[in-house]
Coordinates of C-alpha atoms and ligand atoms in Angstrom, one line a residue:
M28 CA 94.1 103.6 67.6
S29 CA 91.3 106.0 68.5
T30 CA 87.7 106.0 69.6
G31 CA 84.6 107.4 68.0
T32 CA 84.6 110.4 65.7
E33 CA 88.0 112.0 65.0
P34 CA 88.1 115.5 66.5
T35 CA 88.9 118.5 64.4
S36 CA 92.2 120.3 65.2
A37 CA 90.3 122.9 67.2
E38 CA 89.3 120.1 69.6
I39 CA 92.8 119.1 70.5
F40 CA 94.0 120.4 73.9
D41 CA 97.1 120.2 76.0
V42 CA 95.1 118.8 78.8
I43 CA 91.7 117.3 79.4
I44 CA 90.4 117.2 82.9
I45 CA 87.5 115.0 84.0
G46 CA 85.5 116.6 86.7
A47 CA 84.8 120.1 87.9
G48 CA 84.8 119.6 91.6
I49 CA 87.3 121.1 94.0
A50 CA 90.2 119.3 92.3
G51 CA 89.2 119.9 88.7
M52 CA 88.5 123.5 89.2
Y53 CA 91.9 124.3 90.8
Q54 CA 93.7 122.1 88.2
L55 CA 92.0 124.1 85.4
L56 CA 92.9 127.4 87.0
K57 CA 96.5 126.4 87.6
L58 CA 97.2 125.0 84.2
R59 CA 95.5 127.9 82.4
E60 CA 97.6 130.4 84.3
L61 CA 100.7 128.4 83.2
G62 CA 99.7 128.7 79.6
F63 CA 98.3 125.3 78.8
S64 CA 95.1 124.9 76.8
V65 CA 92.6 123.0 79.0
K66 CA 89.2 121.5 78.6
V67 CA 87.2 120.2 81.5
F68 CA 84.3 117.7 81.1
E69 CA 81.8 117.6 83.9
A70 CA 78.9 115.2 84.2
G71 CA 76.9 117.6 86.4
G72 CA 75.2 120.8 85.3
D73 CA 77.5 123.1 87.2
V74 CA 80.7 123.2 89.3
G75 CA 81.0 121.7 92.7
G76 CA 81.5 117.9 92.4
T77 CA 80.5 116.4 95.8
W78 CA 78.8 119.6 96.8
Y79 CA 76.9 119.7 93.6
W80 CA 75.5 116.2 93.9
N81 CA 75.1 115.6 97.7
R82 CA 72.3 118.0 98.5
Y83 CA 70.5 115.9 101.1
P84 CA 69.2 117.8 104.1
G85 CA 71.9 117.9 106.8
C86 CA 74.8 117.5 104.4
R87 CA 77.9 119.4 105.6
F88 CA 81.6 118.7 106.0
D89 CA 83.4 117.9 109.3
S90 CA 86.5 120.0 108.5
E91 CA 86.7 123.4 110.2
S92 CA 85.4 125.6 107.4
Y93 CA 88.4 127.9 107.4
S94 CA 90.7 124.9 107.0
Y95 CA 88.7 123.6 104.0
G96 CA 88.6 126.4 101.5
Y97 CA 91.3 126.9 98.9
S98 CA 94.5 128.6 100.2
F99 CA 96.0 129.7 96.9
S100 CA 94.4 133.1 96.7
Q101 CA 94.8 135.8 99.4
E102 CA 92.1 137.8 97.7
L103 CA 89.7 134.9 97.9
L104 CA 90.5 134.3 101.6
D105 CA 89.9 138.0 102.3
E106 CA 86.6 138.1 100.3
W107 CA 84.9 134.9 101.5
Q108 CA 83.4 134.5 105.0
W109 CA 82.3 131.1 106.3
S110 CA 79.2 131.5 108.5
E111 CA 79.6 128.3 110.6
H112 CA 82.5 126.4 111.9
F113 CA 81.4 123.4 109.8
A114 CA 79.6 124.8 106.8
P115 CA 76.5 123.2 105.3
Q116 CA 76.4 122.0 101.7
P117 CA 74.5 125.0 100.3
E118 CA 77.2 127.4 101.6
T119 CA 80.1 125.3 100.3
L120 CA 78.4 125.2 96.9
R121 CA 77.9 129.0 97.0
Y122 CA 81.7 129.3 97.8
L123 CA 82.6 127.1 94.8
N124 CA 80.3 129.1 92.6
L125 CA 82.1 132.2 93.7
V126 CA 85.5 130.7 92.9
A127 CA 84.2 129.7 89.4
D128 CA 82.9 133.2 88.8
K129 CA 85.9 135.0 90.2
F130 CA 88.4 133.1 88.1
D131 CA 86.1 132.7 85.0
L132 CA 86.4 128.9 85.2
R133 CA 83.1 128.0 83.4
S134 CA 84.4 129.2 80.0
D135 CA 86.6 126.1 79.8
I136 CA 84.2 123.6 81.4
Q137 CA 81.7 121.7 79.4
F138 CA 78.8 120.7 81.7
D139 CA 76.3 117.8 81.4
S140 CA 79.1 115.9 79.7
R141 CA 79.8 112.5 81.1
V142 CA 83.0 110.9 79.8
K143 CA 82.4 107.4 78.5
S144 CA 85.8 106.3 77.4
A145 CA 89.4 107.5 77.2
T146 CA 91.9 105.8 75.0
F147 CA 95.6 106.3 74.7
N148 CA 97.0 106.5 71.2
E149 CA 100.6 105.2 71.2
D150 CA 101.4 106.8 67.8
N151 CA 100.8 110.5 68.8
T152 CA 100.9 109.9 72.6
Q153 CA 97.5 111.6 72.9
W154 CA 94.4 110.6 74.8
A155 CA 91.1 110.4 72.9
V156 CA 88.2 111.2 75.2
A157 CA 84.7 110.2 74.1
L158 CA 81.6 111.5 75.8
E159 CA 78.3 109.7 76.2
D160 CA 76.9 111.9 73.4
G161 CA 79.4 110.4 71.0
S162 CA 81.6 113.4 70.6
C163 CA 85.4 113.0 70.9
T164 CA 88.2 115.3 72.0
R165 CA 92.0 114.8 72.2
A166 CA 94.7 116.0 74.5
Q167 CA 98.3 115.2 75.3
F168 CA 97.5 114.8 79.0
L169 CA 94.5 113.4 80.7
I170 CA 93.9 114.3 84.3
S171 CA 91.1 112.6 86.3
A172 CA 89.5 114.8 89.0
T173 CA 86.6 112.5 89.5
G174 CA 86.6 112.4 93.3
P175 CA 87.1 109.4 95.6
L176 CA 83.4 109.3 96.5
S177 CA 81.4 110.2 93.4
A178 CA 80.0 106.9 92.1
P179 CA 76.8 106.4 94.1
Q180 CA 76.1 102.9 95.1
M181 CA 72.6 101.4 95.4
P182 CA 72.3 98.5 97.9
N183 CA 72.4 94.9 96.6
I184 CA 68.8 94.4 97.6
A185 CA 66.1 92.8 95.4
G186 CA 63.0 94.8 94.4
T187 CA 64.3 98.4 94.5
E188 CA 62.6 99.1 91.2
D189 CA 59.3 97.8 92.5
Y190 CA 58.9 100.5 95.1
Q191 CA 56.0 102.9 94.3
G192 CA 56.7 105.7 96.7
E193 CA 59.3 108.5 96.4
S194 CA 62.9 107.3 96.7
F195 CA 66.2 109.1 96.7
H196 CA 69.9 108.3 97.0
T197 CA 71.6 110.8 99.2
A198 CA 74.3 111.4 96.6
L199 CA 71.7 112.0 93.9
W200 CA 69.4 114.3 95.8
P201 CA 67.0 116.1 93.5
R202 CA 68.0 119.6 92.5
D203 CA 65.9 122.7 92.2
P204 CA 67.9 125.7 90.8
D205 CA 65.6 128.1 92.8
G206 CA 65.6 126.0 96.0
F207 CA 67.7 126.3 99.1
G208 CA 71.3 125.8 97.9
G209 CA 69.8 124.3 94.7
R210 CA 68.1 121.6 96.8
K211 CA 64.6 120.5 96.1
D212 CA 62.6 121.2 99.2
I213 CA 61.2 117.9 100.2
D214 CA 58.7 117.9 103.0
F215 CA 59.0 115.0 105.4
T216 CA 56.1 116.2 107.6
G217 CA 53.5 113.6 108.3
K218 CA 55.3 111.0 106.3
R219 CA 56.5 107.5 107.0
I220 CA 60.1 107.5 105.9
G221 CA 62.7 104.7 105.7
V222 CA 66.5 105.3 105.6
I223 CA 68.8 102.5 104.6
G224 CA 72.4 103.1 105.7
T225 CA 74.1 104.6 108.8
G226 CA 77.4 105.9 107.5
A227 CA 78.3 109.6 107.5
S228 CA 75.5 110.5 105.0
G229 CA 72.9 108.4 106.8
V230 CA 73.7 109.9 110.2
Q231 CA 73.4 113.4 108.8
V232 CA 70.1 112.9 107.0
I233 CA 68.6 110.9 109.8
Q234 CA 69.2 113.8 112.2
E235 CA 67.2 116.1 109.9
I236 CA 64.4 113.8 108.9
A237 CA 63.7 112.9 112.6
K238 CA 62.7 116.5 113.2
S239 CA 59.5 116.3 111.1
A240 CA 58.7 112.8 109.9
Q241 CA 55.6 111.2 111.2
Q242 CA 57.6 108.0 111.6
L243 CA 61.3 107.3 110.6
F244 CA 62.5 103.8 110.3
V245 CA 66.3 103.5 110.3
F246 CA 67.4 100.3 108.6
Q247 CA 70.9 99.7 110.1
R248 CA 73.2 96.9 109.1
H249 CA 76.2 97.9 111.2
P250 CA 76.4 100.9 113.5
N251 CA 79.3 103.4 113.3
W252 CA 81.1 105.1 116.1
C253 CA 79.6 108.6 115.9
A254 CA 80.8 111.6 118.0
P255 CA 79.5 115.2 118.5
L256 CA 80.3 117.7 115.8
K257 CA 79.7 120.7 118.1
N258 CA 79.0 123.1 115.2
G259 CA 78.1 126.7 115.7
P260 CA 78.1 130.1 114.0
I261 CA 81.3 132.0 113.6
S262 CA 81.1 135.2 115.6
E263 CA 82.4 138.5 114.3
K264 CA 85.4 138.3 116.7
E265 CA 86.2 134.8 115.5
Q266 CA 85.8 135.9 112.0
R267 CA 88.5 138.6 112.5
E268 CA 90.8 136.1 114.2
I269 CA 90.4 133.5 111.4
K270 CA 91.1 136.1 108.7
A271 CA 94.3 137.2 110.6
S272 CA 95.5 133.6 111.1
Y273 CA 95.1 131.9 107.7
P274 CA 98.9 131.3 107.3
E275 CA 99.1 129.6 110.7
I276 CA 95.9 127.6 110.0
F277 CA 97.3 126.2 106.7
N278 CA 100.7 125.6 108.3
T279 CA 99.2 123.6 111.1
C280 CA 97.2 121.6 108.6
S281 CA 100.4 120.9 106.6
E282 CA 102.1 119.4 109.6
N283 CA 99.4 117.1 110.7
F284 CA 98.8 113.5 109.7
G285 CA 95.5 114.2 107.9
S286 CA 95.9 117.9 107.2
F287 CA 93.3 118.8 109.8
L288 CA 93.7 121.4 112.5
H289 CA 93.9 118.7 115.2
S290 CA 97.3 117.5 116.3
P291 CA 97.7 114.2 118.2
D292 CA 98.3 114.0 121.9
S293 CA 101.9 112.9 122.3
R294 CA 101.1 110.4 125.1
L295 CA 100.2 106.7 124.8
A296 CA 96.7 105.7 126.1
V297 CA 98.2 102.5 127.4
E298 CA 100.7 104.4 129.6
T299 CA 98.4 107.1 130.9
S300 CA 96.4 106.8 134.1
P301 CA 92.7 106.1 133.9
D302 CA 92.0 109.6 135.3
D303 CA 94.2 111.4 132.9
R304 CA 92.8 109.3 130.0
K305 CA 89.3 110.3 131.0
A306 CA 90.3 113.9 131.2
L307 CA 91.5 113.9 127.6
F308 CA 88.6 111.9 126.3
D309 CA 86.1 114.2 128.1
K310 CA 87.8 117.3 126.7
L311 CA 87.8 115.9 123.1
Y312 CA 84.2 114.7 123.3
A313 CA 83.1 118.1 124.3
A314 CA 85.2 119.9 121.6
P315 CA 84.2 120.6 118.0
G316 CA 85.3 118.6 115.0
F317 CA 87.5 115.5 114.4
G318 CA 89.7 116.1 117.5
I319 CA 88.1 113.0 119.1
A320 CA 89.9 110.9 116.5
L321 CA 92.8 113.0 115.5
A322 CA 93.9 114.8 118.7
N323 CA 93.5 111.6 120.7
F324 CA 96.4 109.5 122.2
R325 CA 98.8 108.7 119.4
D326 CA 98.4 104.9 119.9
I327 CA 94.7 104.6 119.4
M328 CA 94.9 103.9 115.7
V329 CA 97.9 101.5 115.9
D330 CA 97.6 99.6 119.2
P331 CA 94.5 97.4 119.6
K332 CA 94.7 97.8 123.5
A333 CA 94.7 101.6 123.2
N334 CA 91.9 101.4 120.6
A335 CA 89.8 99.2 122.9
I336 CA 90.2 101.8 125.7
A337 CA 89.0 104.6 123.4
S338 CA 86.2 102.5 122.0
E339 CA 84.9 101.6 125.5
Y340 CA 84.9 105.3 126.4
I341 CA 82.8 106.2 123.3
A342 CA 80.5 103.2 124.0
D343 CA 79.8 104.6 127.5
R344 CA 79.0 108.0 126.1
I345 CA 76.5 106.4 123.6
R346 CA 74.9 104.5 126.5
Q347 CA 74.5 107.8 128.4
R348 CA 72.7 109.3 125.5
I349 CA 70.1 106.5 124.8
D350 CA 67.3 105.9 127.2
D351 CA 66.7 102.3 126.3
P352 CA 69.8 100.2 127.3
Q353 CA 69.0 97.5 124.7
L354 CA 68.7 100.0 121.9
A355 CA 72.0 101.6 123.0
E356 CA 73.8 98.2 122.6
Q357 CA 72.3 98.0 119.1
L358 CA 73.9 101.4 118.3
I359 CA 77.3 100.5 119.6
P360 CA 79.6 99.0 117.0
K361 CA 80.8 95.5 118.0
N362 CA 82.7 94.6 114.8
H363 CA 85.3 97.4 114.6
G364 CA 87.2 99.7 116.9
F365 CA 86.7 103.4 117.2
G366 CA 88.2 105.3 114.2
T367 CA 88.9 102.3 112.1
R368 CA 86.0 103.3 109.9
R369 CA 85.2 106.9 109.2
V370 CA 83.8 108.5 112.3
P371 CA 80.5 110.3 111.4
L372 CA 80.3 113.5 113.4
E373 CA 76.8 114.3 114.5
T374 CA 74.4 116.7 116.2
N375 CA 71.9 115.0 118.5
Y376 CA 72.1 111.8 116.4
Y377 CA 71.8 109.4 119.3
E378 CA 69.0 111.5 121.0
V379 CA 66.7 111.0 118.0
Y380 CA 66.4 107.4 119.0
N381 CA 64.7 108.5 122.2
Q382 CA 62.0 110.1 120.1
D383 CA 58.6 108.2 119.7
N384 CA 58.7 108.8 115.9
V385 CA 62.1 107.1 115.3
S386 CA 62.5 103.3 115.2
L387 CA 65.7 101.4 114.7
V388 CA 65.4 98.2 112.5
D389 CA 68.5 96.1 113.3
L390 CA 69.2 94.3 110.1
R391 CA 71.6 91.9 111.8
E392 CA 68.6 90.5 113.7
T393 CA 66.0 90.9 110.9
P394 CA 67.7 91.3 107.5
I395 CA 66.0 93.0 104.6
E396 CA 64.5 90.4 102.3
R397 CA 63.5 92.8 99.5
V398 CA 62.1 96.2 98.7
T399 CA 58.4 95.9 97.8
E400 CA 55.8 98.1 96.1
L401 CA 54.9 99.5 99.6
G402 CA 58.2 99.7 101.3
V403 CA 60.8 97.4 102.9
A404 CA 60.2 93.8 103.8
T405 CA 62.5 92.3 106.5
T406 CA 62.4 88.7 107.7
E407 CA 60.1 90.0 110.4
Q408 CA 57.6 92.4 108.8
E409 CA 56.9 94.7 105.8
Y410 CA 57.4 98.4 106.6
A411 CA 55.0 100.5 104.6
L412 CA 56.7 103.8 103.6
D413 CA 55.8 107.0 101.9
M414 CA 59.5 107.7 101.1
L415 CA 62.6 105.5 101.0
I416 CA 66.1 107.0 101.2
Y417 CA 69.2 105.2 100.2
A418 CA 72.2 106.4 102.2
T419 CA 74.2 103.5 101.0
G420 CA 77.4 105.3 99.9
F421 CA 79.6 105.0 97.0
D422 CA 81.7 102.6 94.9
P423 CA 84.8 104.2 96.5
V424 CA 88.0 105.7 95.0
T425 CA 88.4 103.4 92.0
G426 CA 84.7 103.4 91.3
S427 CA 84.5 106.6 89.4
L428 CA 87.5 105.6 87.2
N429 CA 86.2 102.1 86.7
R430 CA 82.9 103.5 85.4
I431 CA 84.9 105.0 82.4
D432 CA 86.3 102.7 79.8
I433 CA 90.0 103.8 80.2
R434 CA 92.4 102.0 77.9
G435 CA 96.2 102.4 77.9
I436 CA 99.1 100.9 76.0
G437 CA 98.1 97.8 74.0
D438 CA 94.4 98.6 74.6
Q439 CA 94.7 97.4 78.2
K440 CA 91.7 98.3 80.3
L441 CA 92.4 100.1 83.6
K442 CA 89.7 98.1 85.2
D443 CA 91.4 94.9 84.2
K444 CA 94.8 96.1 85.5
W445 CA 93.2 96.9 88.8
A446 CA 91.1 93.7 89.0
D447 CA 93.0 92.5 92.1
G448 CA 93.3 96.0 93.5
P449 CA 94.8 99.3 92.4
Q450 CA 98.5 99.5 91.4
T451 CA 99.8 103.1 91.2
Y452 CA 102.9 105.2 91.6
L453 CA 102.3 107.9 94.3
G454 CA 98.5 107.5 93.7
L455 CA 99.1 109.8 90.7
Q456 CA 100.2 107.6 87.8
I457 CA 99.8 104.1 86.5
E458 CA 102.3 102.0 84.5
G459 CA 100.8 101.3 81.0
F460 CA 98.7 104.5 81.1
P461 CA 101.1 107.2 80.0
N462 CA 100.3 110.9 80.3
F463 CA 97.3 110.1 82.6
L464 CA 97.4 111.6 86.0
T465 CA 94.9 110.8 88.8
L466 CA 94.2 113.5 91.3
V467 CA 93.1 112.1 94.6
G468 CA 93.4 108.6 93.0
P469 CA 93.8 105.4 94.9
H470 CA 97.0 105.1 97.0
N471 CA 97.1 108.9 97.1
G472 CA 97.8 110.8 100.3
A473 CA 94.7 112.9 99.5
T474 CA 92.2 110.2 100.3
L475 CA 92.8 110.2 104.1
C476 CA 93.0 114.0 104.3
N477 CA 91.2 117.2 104.8
I478 CA 90.7 116.9 101.1
P479 CA 91.2 120.4 99.7
R480 CA 94.5 120.7 101.5
C481 CA 95.8 117.6 99.6
I482 CA 94.1 118.5 96.4
E483 CA 96.2 121.7 96.4
Q484 CA 99.3 119.5 96.9
N485 CA 98.3 117.1 94.1
V486 CA 97.4 119.9 91.6
E487 CA 100.6 121.8 92.3
W488 CA 102.7 118.7 91.9
V489 CA 101.1 117.7 88.7
S490 CA 101.3 121.3 87.3
E491 CA 105.0 121.4 88.0
L492 CA 105.5 118.0 86.3
L493 CA 103.8 119.4 83.2
V494 CA 105.9 122.6 83.2
H495 CA 109.0 120.4 83.6
M496 CA 108.0 118.4 80.6
R497 CA 107.2 121.4 78.5
S498 CA 110.5 123.1 79.4
N499 CA 112.4 119.9 78.6
K500 CA 110.5 119.2 75.4
L501 CA 109.1 115.9 76.8
A502 CA 105.9 114.5 75.6
Y503 CA 105.5 111.2 77.5
V504 CA 105.4 110.4 81.2
E505 CA 104.7 106.9 82.6
A506 CA 105.4 105.2 86.0
A507 CA 108.1 102.7 85.8
K508 CA 107.0 99.2 86.6
D509 CA 109.3 98.7 89.6
A510 CA 108.5 102.2 91.0
E511 CA 104.8 101.3 90.8
A512 CA 105.3 97.9 92.5
D513 CA 107.4 99.5 95.3
W514 CA 104.7 102.2 96.0
T515 CA 101.9 99.7 95.9
E516 CA 103.8 97.6 98.4
H517 CA 104.5 100.6 100.5
V518 CA 100.9 101.6 100.6
A519 CA 100.0 98.1 101.9
E520 CA 102.7 98.2 104.5
A521 CA 101.7 101.7 105.7
A522 CA 98.1 100.4 106.1
A523 CA 99.3 97.3 107.9
R524 CA 100.9 99.5 110.6
T525 CA 97.5 100.9 111.5
L526 CA 94.2 99.3 112.6
F527 CA 92.4 100.4 109.4
P528 CA 92.6 96.9 107.8
T529 CA 90.8 95.5 110.8
A530 CA 87.5 97.1 109.7
D531 CA 85.4 96.4 106.6
S532 CA 84.9 99.8 105.0
W533 CA 85.8 101.9 102.0
F534 CA 88.3 103.5 104.4
M535 CA 90.9 100.7 103.9
G536 CA 94.5 100.5 102.9
V537 CA 93.7 99.4 99.4
N538 CA 92.0 102.7 98.7
L539 CA 94.2 105.2 100.5
Y540 CA 97.7 105.9 101.7
A541 CA 97.7 105.7 105.5
G542 CA 101.3 106.9 106.0
G543 CA 100.2 110.5 106.7
V544 CA 100.1 113.6 104.5
P545 CA 103.5 115.0 105.6
R546 CA 105.2 111.8 104.5
Y547 CA 103.3 111.6 101.3
K548 CA 104.1 115.2 100.4
A549 CA 107.8 114.7 101.3
K550 CA 107.9 111.6 99.0
C551 CA 106.3 113.5 96.1
D552 CA 108.7 116.4 96.5
E553 CA 111.7 114.0 96.7
V554 CA 110.6 112.3 93.5
A555 CA 110.3 115.7 91.7
A556 CA 113.7 116.9 93.1
R557 CA 115.3 113.8 91.7
D558 CA 114.1 114.5 88.2
Y559 CA 110.9 112.6 88.6
E560 CA 112.6 109.4 89.8
G561 CA 110.5 106.4 89.1
F562 CA 108.9 107.9 86.0
V563 CA 109.8 107.2 82.4
L564 CA 110.0 110.6 80.7
K565 CA 110.7 111.0 77.0
Ligands
NAP11 P1 79.1 104.6 103.7 O1 79.9 105.1 104.8 O2 79.7 103.6 102.8 O3 77.8 104.0 104.4 C1 76.9 103.3 103.6 C2 75.9 102.7 104.5 O4 75.0 101.9 103.8 C3 76.5 101.8 105.6 O5 75.8 102.0 106.8 C4 76.2 100.4 105.0 O6 76.1 99.4 106.0 C5 74.8 100.7 104.4 N1 74.5 99.7 103.4 C6 75.1 99.5 102.2 N2 74.5 98.5 101.6 C7 73.5 98.0 102.4 C8 72.5 97.0 102.3 N3 72.5 96.2 101.2 N4 71.7 96.8 103.3 C9 71.7 97.6 104.4 N5 72.6 98.6 104.5 C10 73.5 98.8 103.5 O7 78.6 105.8 102.8 P2 78.3 107.3 103.2 O8 77.5 107.4 104.5 O9 77.7 108.0 102.0 O10 79.7 107.9 103.5 C11 80.8 107.7 102.6 C12 81.9 108.6 102.9 O11 81.5 109.9 102.3 C13 82.2 108.9 104.3 O12 83.0 107.9 104.9 C14 82.8 110.2 104.2 O13 84.2 110.1 103.9 C15 82.1 110.9 103.1 N6 81.0 111.8 103.7 C16 81.4 112.8 104.5 C17 80.5 113.6 105.1 C18 81.0 114.7 105.9 O14 82.0 115.4 105.6 N7 80.4 114.9 107.1 C19 79.2 113.3 105.0 C20 78.8 112.2 104.2 C21 79.7 111.4 103.6 P3 77.3 98.5 106.5 O15 78.0 99.5 107.4 O16 76.8 97.3 107.1 O17 78.2 98.3 105.3

């Protein structure tokens, strides 16, 4: 069984990797160093993954920059300087380009090459990978590095194709190779602009557009709990301190639940006095980064009472920042508790709603009926717009895999196997799909993580597995059915012990492993130490 044109022998590799973002780049480097022949197919025109595609103004990460970069190369750590505590997208893309140049990664990456299908051949235990251009390549192993948030999602709204003005999805922002960070410089000055969506992307782009738009209409279905990012430049003194403390930085990350620099407070909110609670909340709200969620009382993500206390505090802070009390209530989430959806970190996000040029359109009161030639029509009125921006997110985690026709043993489609939700072993392998490894796949510890930290763990674990197989002359690895069933159940149980399932978002237990990175890593290590217990190897 094979797909498309049979490849010539020169086109057969040990490993094919799909995607040249942070995971694919490191996996390529690691396997190449270990002597495997590797080919990477990347849909984009260059390296960078998320940072290649998401070029919208305001795009940046919420991890401390120095906890985000790769840790594997001391030379790279010495060479690269982050300029801000939370680097903007152009800088991160420059960093990834430096990595690609420094380690000569591009020579094994084929760009502008979207994978259409991948089919397992039971006779030779190889994967046949076909691109959209009809070409086909084979390899013994297939590794997906497609990213958990890489399949942009348009909203389910009628008429999007009718709109006559300029329109962009944040994750498909137009590129200009000569522009700022490769971003096309789009002028918002004097324009009437609509943004649909108020997740992390929407919040970031709204902050920027509000600075110059003539009028900005924010079409909000549900508000999120946003909190201050408190970004700033890294001083020379801080730069020296960071460079000297990389081992401690990465060590702290490795010990924390989500591999961030923020460690939880050991106290319970429900057992702490109101004054002491306020003192911690005030401190965290004023501090940079994700501490407000991750360095908070350790019960806020597991105990509804503790969560309600934290939510009420953040609600009050939002009220303090919005001049119009009724508008403040529209911006305060009522359908989920603080932290149960991804907390967008912001810079003056709430203050933009005090500006005359910004209007909130609350879609719970006046839903969108359709997009029209002129703009957006709600049940109340038609908003004429010069530009419409979709900040409507992604088909998360499984989305990028489901967009490829992946077929395993007996021609079974991965999409069909996962029709009722993903089933995996360690979020890295799937029964019925031998020799296929999913970096940052569903159920993987890397999805609820300061992602490069977990990418390194995933990549190194997979690399060791391949070395083990090569050393032991093994050609086939597949998750055992019972190991997969146990892991899938464990993932659901771990989520059920948190408040994540109480919110409707991509950030749910079905997509990610909520047991914490240290436990995830320990489990992966234990499996490897026990000769890859739970895998069928032959
Ligand atoms: P998202 O969190 O899924 O948000 C999508 C937004 O679009 C939501 O506000 C959603 O409303 C809205 N929406 C979807 N369909 C709609 C419709 N038909 N009508 C009206 N509104 C609609 O997507 P995202 O903002 O792109 O963020 C996704 C993830 O990417 C984040 O959680 C984060 O992990 C990552 N990210 C990170 C950063 C960063 O590091 N700072 C920045 C951007 C993104 P509802 O809430 O009502 O569904």
